PDB file of C-alpha atoms in Angstrom:
ATOM      1  CA  MET A   1      -0.003  -0.086   0.007  1.00 35.00           C
ATOM      2  CA  LEU A   2       1.310   3.433  -0.855  1.00 35.00           C
ATOM      3  CA  ASP A   3      -0.057   6.426   0.912  1.00 34.00           C
ATOM      4  CA  ARG A   4       0.709   9.445  -1.277  1.00 30.00           C
ATOM      5  CA  HIS A   5      -0.013  13.164  -1.062  1.00 31.00           C
ATOM      6  CA  SER A   6       0.716  14.204  -4.642  1.00 33.00           C
ATOM      7  CA  ALA A   7      -0.114  12.914  -8.138  1.00 40.00           C
ATOM      8  CA  GLU A   8       3.275  11.260  -8.340  1.00 46.00           C
ATOM      9  CA  HIS A   9       4.254   7.790  -7.367  1.00 47.00           C
ATOM     10  CA  GLU A  10       7.506   6.796  -5.678  1.00 49.00           C
ATOM     11  CA  PRO A  11      10.839   7.862  -7.344  1.00 46.00           C
ATOM     12  CA  ALA A  12      11.979   5.927 -10.436  1.00 47.00           C
ATOM     13  CA  ARG A  13      15.131   4.777  -8.420  1.00 46.00           C
ATOM     14  CA  LEU A  14      12.809   2.439  -6.445  1.00 50.00           C
ATOM     15  CA  ARG A  15      11.935   0.543  -9.658  1.00 56.00           C
ATOM     16  CA  GLY A  16      14.071  -1.320 -12.159  1.00 59.00           C
ATOM     17  CA  ASN A  17      15.223   0.087 -15.509  1.00 67.00           C
ATOM     18  CA  GLN A  18      12.390  -1.707 -17.425  1.00 84.00           C
ATOM     19  CA  TYR A  19       9.770   0.621 -15.798  1.00 90.00           C
ATOM     20  CA  LEU A  20       8.550   3.802 -17.444  1.00 91.00           C
ATOM     21  CA  ARG A  21       5.815   6.417 -16.719  1.00 93.00           C
ATOM     22  CA  MET A  22       2.855   6.220 -19.074  1.00 95.00           C
ATOM     23  CA  ALA A  23       0.680   9.225 -19.531  1.00 95.00           C
ATOM     24  CA  PHE A  24      -3.007   8.995 -19.982  1.00 95.00           C
ATOM     25  CA  ASN A  25      -5.142  12.003 -21.185  1.00 92.00           C
ATOM     26  CA  LEU A  26      -8.142  12.393 -18.956  1.00 91.00           C
ATOM     27  CA  PRO A  27     -11.429  13.655 -20.444  1.00 86.00           C
ATOM     28  CA  VAL A  28     -13.298  16.050 -18.220  1.00 80.00           C
ATOM     29  CA  GLU A  29     -16.569  14.368 -17.108  1.00 75.00           C
ATOM     30  CA  ASP A  30     -18.275  17.410 -15.390  1.00 71.00           C
ATOM     31  CA  ASP A  31     -19.380  20.461 -17.044  1.00 70.00           C
ATOM     32  CA  ASP A  32     -18.914  22.558 -13.923  1.00 76.00           C
ATOM     33  CA  PRO A  33     -15.949  24.915 -14.664  1.00 76.00           C
ATOM     34  CA  ASP A  34     -15.453  25.641 -11.018  1.00 78.00           C
ATOM     35  CA  HIS A  35     -15.045  21.991 -10.111  1.00 76.00           C
ATOM     36  CA  PRO A  36     -13.675  20.001 -13.265  1.00 77.00           C
ATOM     37  CA  TRP A  37     -13.488  16.265 -12.728  1.00 80.00           C
ATOM     38  CA  PRO A  38     -11.034  14.750 -12.794  1.00 84.00           C
ATOM     39  CA  PRO A  39      -8.927  17.517 -11.266  1.00 82.00           C
ATOM     40  CA  TYR A  40      -6.069  16.692 -13.581  1.00 85.00           C
ATOM     41  CA  ALA A  41      -5.744  16.751 -17.355  1.00 87.00           C
ATOM     42  CA  VAL A  42      -3.169  13.816 -17.390  1.00 93.00           C
ATOM     43  CA  GLU A  43      -2.556  10.870 -15.094  1.00 94.00           C
ATOM     44  CA  THR A  44       0.768   9.086 -15.228  1.00 94.00           C
ATOM     45  CA  LEU A  45       1.120   5.421 -14.139  1.00 96.00           C
ATOM     46  CA  TRP A  46       4.226   3.180 -13.755  1.00 95.00           C
ATOM     47  CA  VAL A  47       4.280   0.557 -16.514  1.00 96.00           C
ATOM     48  CA  GLU A  48       6.732  -2.224 -17.180  1.00 96.00           C
ATOM     49  CA  ALA A  49       8.123  -2.439 -20.705  1.00 94.00           C
ATOM     50  CA  LEU A  50       7.316  -5.794 -22.369  1.00 95.00           C
ATOM     51  CA  GLY A  51       8.724  -4.902 -25.894  1.00 92.00           C
ATOM     52  CA  GLU A  52       6.919  -3.990 -29.161  1.00 92.00           C
ATOM     53  CA  ASP A  53       5.234  -0.841 -27.594  1.00 94.00           C
ATOM     54  CA  ARG A  54       3.481  -3.237 -25.075  1.00 97.00           C
ATOM     55  CA  TYR A  55       3.405  -2.461 -21.374  1.00 97.00           C
ATOM     56  CA  ARG A  56       2.031  -3.924 -18.184  1.00 97.00           C
ATOM     57  CA  VAL A  57       0.390  -1.501 -15.765  1.00 97.00           C
ATOM     58  CA  ASP A  58       2.110  -1.542 -12.396  1.00 96.00           C
ATOM     59  CA  ASN A  59       0.076   0.660 -10.065  1.00 94.00           C
ATOM     60  CA  ILE A  60      -3.551   1.450  -9.345  1.00 97.00           C
ATOM     61  CA  PRO A  61      -5.098   4.061 -11.558  1.00 97.00           C
ATOM     62  CA  PHE A  62      -6.790   6.997  -9.769  1.00 96.00           C
ATOM     63  CA  PHE A  63      -8.704   8.487 -12.653  1.00 95.00           C
ATOM     64  CA  VAL A  64      -8.147   6.348 -15.927  1.00 95.00           C
ATOM     65  CA  LYS A  65     -11.116   4.094 -16.809  1.00 93.00           C
ATOM     66  CA  PRO A  66     -11.378   1.129 -17.423  1.00 94.00           C
ATOM     67  CA  LEU A  67      -7.966   0.095 -16.328  1.00 96.00           C
ATOM     68  CA  ALA A  68      -6.544  -2.181 -13.610  1.00 97.00           C
ATOM     69  CA  VAL A  69      -3.203  -3.391 -12.339  1.00 97.00           C
ATOM     70  CA  ASP A  70      -1.494  -5.947 -14.622  1.00 97.00           C
ATOM     71  CA  ASP A  71      -3.491  -4.916 -17.699  1.00 97.00           C
ATOM     72  CA  ILE A  72      -1.469  -4.896 -20.935  1.00 98.00           C
ATOM     73  CA  VAL A  73      -1.577  -1.638 -22.804  1.00 98.00           C
ATOM     74  CA  ARG A  74       0.034  -0.147 -25.874  1.00 97.00           C
ATOM     75  CA  GLY A  75       2.001   3.042 -25.686  1.00 95.00           C
ATOM     76  CA  GLN A  76       4.125   5.324 -27.851  1.00 90.00           C
ATOM     77  CA  ARG A  77       6.875   7.742 -27.195  1.00 81.00           C
ATOM     78  CA  SER A  78       6.360  11.242 -28.452  1.00 70.00           C
ATOM     79  CA  GLU A  79       8.018  11.808 -31.739  1.00 66.00           C
ATOM     80  CA  SER A  80       9.313  15.086 -30.458  1.00 63.00           C
ATOM     81  CA  ASP A  81      11.340  13.361 -27.719  1.00 59.00           C
ATOM     82  CA  LEU A  82      12.052   9.686 -28.386  1.00 57.00           C
ATOM     83  CA  THR A  83      14.689   9.644 -25.603  1.00 56.00           C
ATOM     84  CA  SER A  84      12.028  10.527 -22.991  1.00 66.00           C
ATOM     85  CA  GLU A  85      11.181   8.147 -20.267  1.00 75.00           C
ATOM     86  CA  LEU A  86       7.476   9.059 -20.763  1.00 89.00           C
ATOM     87  CA  VAL A  87       5.257   6.888 -22.951  1.00 93.00           C
ATOM     88  CA  TRP A  88       1.692   7.969 -24.103  1.00 94.00           C
ATOM     89  CA  PHE A  89      -1.118   5.523 -23.806  1.00 96.00           C
ATOM     90  CA  SER A  90      -2.665   4.537 -27.112  1.00 95.00           C
ATOM     91  CA  GLY A  91      -5.005   1.590 -26.067  1.00 95.00           C
ATOM     92  CA  ARG A  92      -5.710  -1.359 -23.674  1.00 96.00           C
ATOM     93  CA  LEU A  93      -4.857  -4.650 -25.223  1.00 97.00           C
ATOM     94  CA  GLU A  94      -5.624  -7.184 -22.468  1.00 96.00           C
ATOM     95  CA  TRP A  95      -7.661  -7.058 -19.209  1.00 95.00           C
ATOM     96  CA  SER A  96      -5.714  -8.690 -16.424  1.00 95.00           C
ATOM     97  CA  GLY A  97      -8.890  -9.893 -14.597  1.00 93.00           C
ATOM     98  CA  ARG A  98      -8.148  -7.461 -11.685  1.00 96.00           C
ATOM     99  CA  SER A  99     -10.630  -4.682 -10.795  1.00 96.00           C
ATOM    100  CA  THR A 100     -10.239  -1.108  -9.740  1.00 97.00           C
ATOM    101  CA  VAL A 101     -12.694   0.838  -7.543  1.00 97.00           C
ATOM    102  CA  ARG A 102     -12.278   4.161  -6.084  1.00 97.00           C
ATOM    103  CA  VAL A 103     -13.662   5.379  -2.683  1.00 98.00           C
ATOM    104  CA  ILE A 104     -13.928   8.473  -0.638  1.00 97.00           C
ATOM    105  CA  ILE A 105     -14.357   7.511   2.959  1.00 97.00           C
ATOM    106  CA  PHE A 106     -16.568   9.628   5.225  1.00 97.00           C
ATOM    107  CA  SER A 107     -16.454   7.317   8.362  1.00 96.00           C
ATOM    108  CA  ASP A 108     -15.164   4.002   9.666  1.00 95.00           C
ATOM    109  CA  GLU A 109     -11.911   4.407   7.683  1.00 96.00           C
ATOM    110  CA  ASP A 110      -9.781   2.192   9.718  1.00 96.00           C
ATOM    111  CA  GLU A 111     -12.397  -0.641   9.647  1.00 97.00           C
ATOM    112  CA  ILE A 112     -12.896  -0.278   5.848  1.00 98.00           C
ATOM    113  CA  LEU A 113      -9.265  -0.207   5.009  1.00 97.00           C
ATOM    114  CA  THR A 114      -8.367  -3.057   7.382  1.00 97.00           C
ATOM    115  CA  THR A 115     -11.243  -5.229   5.949  1.00 97.00           C
ATOM    116  CA  LEU A 116     -10.094  -4.493   2.383  1.00 97.00           C
ATOM    117  CA  ASN A 117      -6.599  -5.401   3.325  1.00 96.00           C
ATOM    118  CA  ASP A 118      -7.666  -8.577   5.105  1.00 97.00           C
ATOM    119  CA  MET A 119      -9.505  -9.672   1.935  1.00 96.00           C
ATOM    120  CA  GLY A 120      -6.346  -9.409  -0.095  1.00 96.00           C
ATOM    121  CA  CYS A 121      -6.955  -5.944  -1.779  1.00 97.00           C
ATOM    122  CA  SER A 122      -4.358  -3.211  -1.869  1.00 96.00           C
ATOM    123  CA  TYR A 123      -4.889   0.464  -2.127  1.00 97.00           C
ATOM    124  CA  GLU A 124      -3.193   3.799  -2.843  1.00 96.00           C
ATOM    125  CA  ARG A 125      -4.273   7.145  -1.540  1.00 95.00           C
ATOM    126  CA  LEU A 126      -4.305  10.536  -3.354  1.00 93.00           C
ATOM    127  CA  ARG A 127      -5.599  13.110  -0.778  1.00 90.00           C
ATOM    128  CA  GLN A 128      -9.138  11.910  -0.005  1.00 93.00           C
ATOM    129  CA  ILE A 129      -9.492   9.488  -2.926  1.00 95.00           C
ATOM    130  CA  ILE A 130      -8.485   5.872  -2.312  1.00 97.00           C
ATOM    131  CA  ALA A 131      -7.919   3.690  -5.342  1.00 98.00           C
ATOM    132  CA  VAL A 132      -8.473  -0.040  -4.594  1.00 98.00           C
ATOM    133  CA  ASP A 133      -6.975  -2.925  -6.456  1.00 97.00           C
ATOM    134  CA  ILE A 134      -9.139  -6.100  -6.134  1.00 97.00           C
ATOM    135  CA  PRO A 135      -7.346  -9.274  -7.287  1.00 93.00           C
ATOM    136  CA  ASN A 136      -9.328 -11.419  -9.734  1.00 80.00           C
ATOM    137  CA  GLY A 137     -11.581 -14.223  -8.682  1.00 74.00           C
ATOM    138  CA  LYS A 138     -14.418 -14.507  -6.273  1.00 81.00           C
ATOM    139  CA  LEU A 139     -12.947 -11.668  -4.121  1.00 92.00           C
ATOM    140  CA  VAL A 140     -14.443  -9.155  -6.510  1.00 94.00           C
ATOM    141  CA  GLU A 141     -17.965 -10.117  -5.478  1.00 93.00           C
ATOM    142  CA  ARG A 142     -17.062 -10.067  -1.747  1.00 95.00           C
ATOM    143  CA  ALA A 143     -15.159  -6.731  -1.877  1.00 96.00           C
ATOM    144  CA  HIS A 144     -17.868  -5.075  -4.061  1.00 95.00           C
ATOM    145  CA  ALA A 145     -20.652  -6.273  -1.702  1.00 95.00           C
ATOM    146  CA  PHE A 146     -18.756  -4.915   1.283  1.00 97.00           C
ATOM    147  CA  LEU A 147     -18.125  -1.580  -0.331  1.00 97.00           C
ATOM    148  CA  THR A 148     -21.670  -1.286  -1.630  1.00 97.00           C
ATOM    149  CA  ALA A 149     -23.050  -1.940   1.913  1.00 98.00           C
ATOM    150  CA  LYS A 150     -20.769   0.742   3.287  1.00 98.00           C
ATOM    151  CA  GLN A 151     -21.832   3.135   0.454  1.00 98.00           C
ATOM    152  CA  LEU A 152     -25.534   2.410   1.359  1.00 97.00           C
ATOM    153  CA  SER A 153     -24.755   3.200   5.039  1.00 97.00           C
ATOM    154  CA  GLY A 154     -23.302   6.518   4.107  1.00 97.00           C
ATOM    155  CA  ALA A 155     -19.766   5.591   5.239  1.00 98.00           C
ATOM    156  CA  LEU A 156     -18.243   6.125   1.690  1.00 98.00           C
ATOM    157  CA  ASP A 157     -18.837   7.081  -1.873  1.00 97.00           C
ATOM    158  CA  LEU A 158     -17.859   4.354  -4.398  1.00 97.00           C
ATOM    159  CA  GLU A 159     -16.834   4.600  -8.122  1.00 94.00           C
ATOM    160  CA  GLU A 160     -16.766   1.469 -10.100  1.00 94.00           C
ATOM    161  CA  ALA A 161     -13.799   2.142 -12.443  1.00 94.00           C
ATOM    162  CA  CYS A 162     -12.988  -1.322 -13.875  1.00 94.00           C
ATOM    163  CA  LEU A 163     -15.064  -4.355 -13.025  1.00 93.00           C
ATOM    164  CA  PRO A 164     -15.855  -7.647 -14.780  1.00 91.00           C
ATOM    165  CA  ASP A 165     -18.726  -7.563 -17.312  1.00 83.00           C
ATOM    166  CA  SER A 166     -20.915  -9.380 -14.785  1.00 79.00           C
ATOM    167  CA  PHE A 167     -21.207  -6.103 -12.846  1.00 74.00           C
ATOM    168  CA  LEU A 168     -22.551  -4.129 -15.690  1.00 62.00           C
ATOM    169  CA  HIS A 169     -26.261  -3.288 -15.288  1.00 54.00           C
TER     170      HIS A 169
END
């Protein structure tokens, strides 16, 4: 779990040479000019280079949809700077089977985070937003049911960013 206070993840020196930053353009989803959402125009994620412009996502997305840890994506370096360590996202190639949800917790934070951790989920924090990675398998149903119950009780707000097709209504 990584608790972070800025839009940047840990320094590159903590990762191997095969890791790069991938940039994702974020479309504004809200027409309110005073409170645009998402609050950033671009999100960057760590990716592992797999070759042939293919990369594996290596951290939990805060704003990009639909995307999860271990998804295989395609990216390209900017033609203006081919030596850059930044790669621009151009498409998702394979879903990993993992899920991503995001929560803003209003109460019971310790209980909620401990329960998610005990279930095998991991999370990252960006200010009040907590991005949750749910490993594939039956855990998705358990974690989603738990979070939905907490949402109905008013303890949190839930955004379903990347879930299996079985969750589509």
